[in-house]
Amino acid sequence: MHNAAFRELDLDWIYVACEVAPGHVEAAFAGVRALGFGGLSVTIPHKAAALEAVDELTAAARAVGAVNTVVPVGDGRLRGENTDGAGFLASLADEGFDPAGRICAVLGAGGAARAVVHALAGAGAAEIVVVNRTPAHAEATAALAGAAGRVGSPADLSGADLVVNATPLGLAGSRSEELPVDPGLLGEGQLVVDLIPNPAVTPLMRAALARGAGVAGGLGMLVHQGARAFELWTGRPAPVGVMRAAAVRALE
Ligand code: NAP
């Protein structure tokens, strides 16, 4: 996705994967500073450790408790960002959904859910209900939305305008037919977003469609969080269509 974008804008950049063993994030970032990288993405299992290894953090990265993008800001300093929330909101905009004043339900309370809840609160959602199997995680995630956040149960889904699956249930290669929620709680007038990018149409999306709900998959968030990172690194507008096409090819 990033290499396609670099080519499209004729930038002499390259995006490569560097495997880093757990416990070695500080050392890896020292290498990034020494080698003058133009930026980097951080992924599992290093997103939390990266919080401590950067020199400064954006409010989103601090609130979510995870860094997914690192941006050099001069003098060898690295800023930790989290572009997942902005990427999620951009994917909602693609669907024509404005969360301001709406009731939103989020299934799951891990890293993705935290980014989504924080972003929905920032976008003015009226209520954000977090439904999760471990109540303590749900409490902590709902707290990110301040007064708009609360812990709920599956029954809350039927009253939501937006339902977001931020659990891995339905992910390709796992027990992939498992649904995170009873689809009988979903229906017309709702947008159901499954953050899972692969498969493109998840069991939850199929079930929600059959109940008359609107659906969207995780590709939009994946592409838009990357587009935000690209813009932070290069200072150039991201060629989002080119990035989306490359991501679709990679997931095929
Ligand atoms: P995570 O931090 O591990 O959190 C997973 C959440 O799902 C936790 O709240 C966990 O509950 C819950 N969960 C896990 N297995 C469950 C099960 N069998 N039954 C019920 N709940 C279960 O994972 P994450 O990083 O947030 O990722 C979650 C999903 O979002 C993944 O499918 C990932 O692919 C997707 N994602 C997509 C994007 C994108 O750009 N589209 C970005 C990030 C993540 P407990 O709290 O009880 O453990």
CSV table of N, CA and C and ligand atoms in Angstrom, one decimal, residues 44 47 84 107-114 132-135 137-138 165-169 171 175 178 180 194-197 217-223 225, ligand 1:
chain,number,residue,atom,x,y,z
A,44,ILE,N,1.7,-5.2,16.1
A,44,ILE,CA,1.7,-6.2,17.2
A,44,ILE,C,3.0,-6.9,17.3
A,47,LYS,N,2.9,-2.1,20.0
A,47,LYS,CA,2.2,-0.8,20.0
A,47,LYS,C,2.3,-0.1,21.4
A,84,ASP,N,-5.3,5.2,13.9
A,84,ASP,CA,-6.4,4.3,13.8
A,84,ASP,C,-7.7,5.0,13.9
A,107,LEU,N,-18.3,-3.4,20.0
A,107,LEU,CA,-18.1,-4.8,20.5
A,107,LEU,C,-16.6,-5.0,20.6
A,108,GLY,N,-16.1,-5.3,21.9
A,108,GLY,CA,-14.7,-5.4,22.1
A,108,GLY,C,-14.1,-4.2,22.8
A,109,ALA,N,-13.0,-4.4,23.5
A,109,ALA,CA,-12.4,-3.3,24.3
A,109,ALA,C,-10.9,-3.3,24.2
A,110,GLY,N,-10.3,-3.9,23.1
A,110,GLY,CA,-8.9,-3.9,22.9
A,110,GLY,C,-8.4,-2.7,22.2
A,111,GLY,N,-7.2,-2.8,21.6
A,111,GLY,CA,-6.6,-1.6,21.0
A,111,GLY,C,-7.4,-1.0,20.0
A,112,ALA,N,-8.0,-1.8,19.1
A,112,ALA,CA,-8.9,-1.2,18.0
A,112,ALA,C,-10.1,-0.5,18.6
A,113,ALA,N,-10.7,-1.1,19.6
A,113,ALA,CA,-11.9,-0.6,20.2
A,113,ALA,C,-11.6,0.8,20.9
A,114,ARG,N,-10.4,0.8,21.5
A,114,ARG,CA,-10.0,2.0,22.2
A,114,ARG,C,-9.9,3.2,21.2
A,132,ASN,N,-18.4,-5.9,26.0
A,132,ASN,CA,-17.1,-6.8,25.9
A,132,ASN,C,-17.2,-7.9,26.9
A,133,ARG,N,-16.5,-9.0,26.6
A,133,ARG,CA,-16.7,-10.2,27.5
A,133,ARG,C,-16.0,-9.9,28.9
A,134,THR,N,-14.9,-9.1,28.9
A,134,THR,CA,-14.3,-8.8,30.2
A,134,THR,C,-14.7,-7.4,30.7
A,135,PRO,N,-15.6,-7.3,31.7
A,135,PRO,CA,-16.2,-6.0,32.1
A,135,PRO,C,-15.2,-5.0,32.4
A,137,HIS,N,-12.2,-4.4,31.2
A,137,HIS,CA,-11.7,-3.8,29.9
A,137,HIS,C,-12.8,-2.9,29.3
A,138,ALA,N,-14.0,-3.3,29.4
A,138,ALA,CA,-15.1,-2.5,28.9
A,138,ALA,C,-15.2,-1.1,29.6
A,165,ASN,N,-17.8,-3.9,15.1
A,165,ASN,CA,-17.2,-5.1,15.7
A,165,ASN,C,-15.7,-4.9,15.8
A,166,ALA,N,-15.2,-4.8,17.0
A,166,ALA,CA,-13.7,-4.6,17.2
A,166,ALA,C,-13.2,-5.8,18.0
A,167,THR,N,-13.8,-7.0,17.8
A,167,THR,CA,-13.3,-8.3,18.3
A,167,THR,C,-12.7,-9.0,17.1
A,168,PRO,N,-11.9,-10.0,17.3
A,168,PRO,CA,-11.4,-10.8,16.1
A,168,PRO,C,-12.3,-11.9,15.6
A,169,LEU,N,-13.5,-11.9,16.2
A,169,LEU,CA,-14.5,-13.0,15.8
A,169,LEU,C,-14.9,-12.8,14.4
A,171,LEU,N,-12.5,-13.3,11.9
A,171,LEU,CA,-11.2,-13.2,11.2
A,171,LEU,C,-10.9,-14.4,10.4
A,175,ARG,N,-11.8,-19.3,14.1
A,175,ARG,CA,-13.1,-20.0,14.0
A,175,ARG,C,-14.0,-19.1,13.3
A,178,GLU,N,-17.8,-17.8,13.5
A,178,GLU,CA,-18.3,-17.4,14.8
A,178,GLU,C,-18.8,-15.9,14.7
A,180,PRO,N,-19.8,-12.3,16.6
A,180,PRO,CA,-19.6,-11.6,17.9
A,180,PRO,C,-20.9,-11.3,18.6
A,194,ASP,N,-17.6,-3.9,10.5
A,194,ASP,CA,-16.7,-5.0,11.0
A,194,ASP,C,-15.3,-4.5,10.7
A,195,LEU,N,-14.5,-4.3,11.8
A,195,LEU,CA,-13.1,-3.8,11.6
A,195,LEU,C,-12.2,-4.8,10.9
A,196,ILE,N,-12.6,-6.1,10.8
A,196,ILE,CA,-11.8,-7.1,10.2
A,196,ILE,C,-11.7,-6.9,8.7
A,197,PRO,N,-10.4,-6.7,8.2
A,197,PRO,CA,-10.3,-6.4,6.8
A,197,PRO,C,-10.3,-7.7,5.9
A,217,GLY,N,-16.7,-3.1,5.8
A,217,GLY,CA,-15.7,-3.9,6.4
A,217,GLY,C,-14.5,-3.1,6.9
A,218,GLY,N,-13.4,-3.8,7.2
A,218,GLY,CA,-12.3,-3.1,7.9
A,218,GLY,C,-11.3,-2.5,6.9
A,219,LEU,N,-11.5,-2.7,5.6
A,219,LEU,CA,-10.5,-2.2,4.6
A,219,LEU,C,-10.4,-0.7,4.7
A,220,GLY,N,-11.5,0.0,4.8
A,220,GLY,CA,-11.5,1.4,4.8
A,220,GLY,C,-10.7,2.0,5.9
A,221,MET,N,-10.8,1.5,7.1
A,221,MET,CA,-10.0,1.9,8.3
A,221,MET,C,-8.5,1.6,8.0
A,222,LEU,N,-8.2,0.4,7.5
A,222,LEU,CA,-6.9,0.0,7.2
A,222,LEU,C,-6.2,1.0,6.3
A,223,VAL,N,-6.9,1.3,5.2
A,223,VAL,CA,-6.4,2.2,4.2
A,223,VAL,C,-6.2,3.6,4.7
A,225,GLN,N,-6.0,4.7,7.9
A,225,GLN,CA,-5.0,4.9,8.9
A,225,GLN,C,-3.6,5.0,8.2
B,1,NAP,P1,-7.1,-6.9,21.0
B,1,NAP,O1,-6.4,-5.7,21.5
B,1,NAP,O2,-6.6,-8.3,21.2
B,1,NAP,O3,-8.7,-6.9,21.5
B,1,NAP,C1,-9.6,-7.9,21.2
B,1,NAP,C2,-10.9,-7.6,21.9
B,1,NAP,O4,-11.8,-8.6,21.4
B,1,NAP,C3,-10.8,-7.7,23.4
B,1,NAP,O5,-11.7,-6.8,23.9
B,1,NAP,C4,-11.3,-9.2,23.6
B,1,NAP,O6,-12.0,-9.3,24.8
B,1,NAP,C5,-12.3,-9.4,22.5
B,1,NAP,N1,-12.3,-10.8,22.2
B,1,NAP,C6,-11.2,-11.6,21.7
B,1,NAP,N2,-11.6,-12.8,21.5
B,1,NAP,C7,-12.9,-12.9,21.9
B,1,NAP,C8,-13.9,-13.9,21.9
B,1,NAP,N3,-13.6,-15.2,21.5
B,1,NAP,N4,-15.1,-13.7,22.3
B,1,NAP,C9,-15.5,-12.4,22.7
B,1,NAP,N5,-14.6,-11.4,22.7
B,1,NAP,C10,-13.3,-11.6,22.3
B,1,NAP,O7,-7.3,-6.8,19.4
B,1,NAP,P2,-7.3,-5.5,18.5
B,1,NAP,O8,-6.0,-5.1,18.1
B,1,NAP,O9,-8.2,-4.5,19.2
B,1,NAP,O10,-8.0,-6.0,17.2
B,1,NAP,C11,-9.4,-6.4,17.2
B,1,NAP,C12,-9.9,-6.6,15.7
B,1,NAP,O11,-9.8,-5.4,15.0
B,1,NAP,C13,-9.0,-7.6,15.0
B,1,NAP,O12,-9.9,-8.4,14.2
B,1,NAP,C14,-8.2,-6.8,14.0
B,1,NAP,O13,-8.0,-7.4,12.8
B,1,NAP,C15,-9.1,-5.6,13.8
B,1,NAP,N6,-8.4,-4.3,13.5
B,1,NAP,C16,-8.6,-3.7,12.3
B,1,NAP,C17,-8.0,-2.6,12.0
B,1,NAP,C18,-8.2,-1.9,10.7
B,1,NAP,O14,-7.5,-1.0,10.3
B,1,NAP,N7,-9.2,-2.4,10.0
B,1,NAP,C19,-7.0,-2.0,12.9
B,1,NAP,C20,-6.8,-2.6,14.1
B,1,NAP,C21,-7.5,-3.8,14.4
B,1,NAP,P3,-11.3,-9.3,26.3
B,1,NAP,O15,-11.2,-7.8,26.7
B,1,NAP,O16,-12.3,-10.0,27.1
B,1,NAP,O17,-10.0,-10.0,26.2
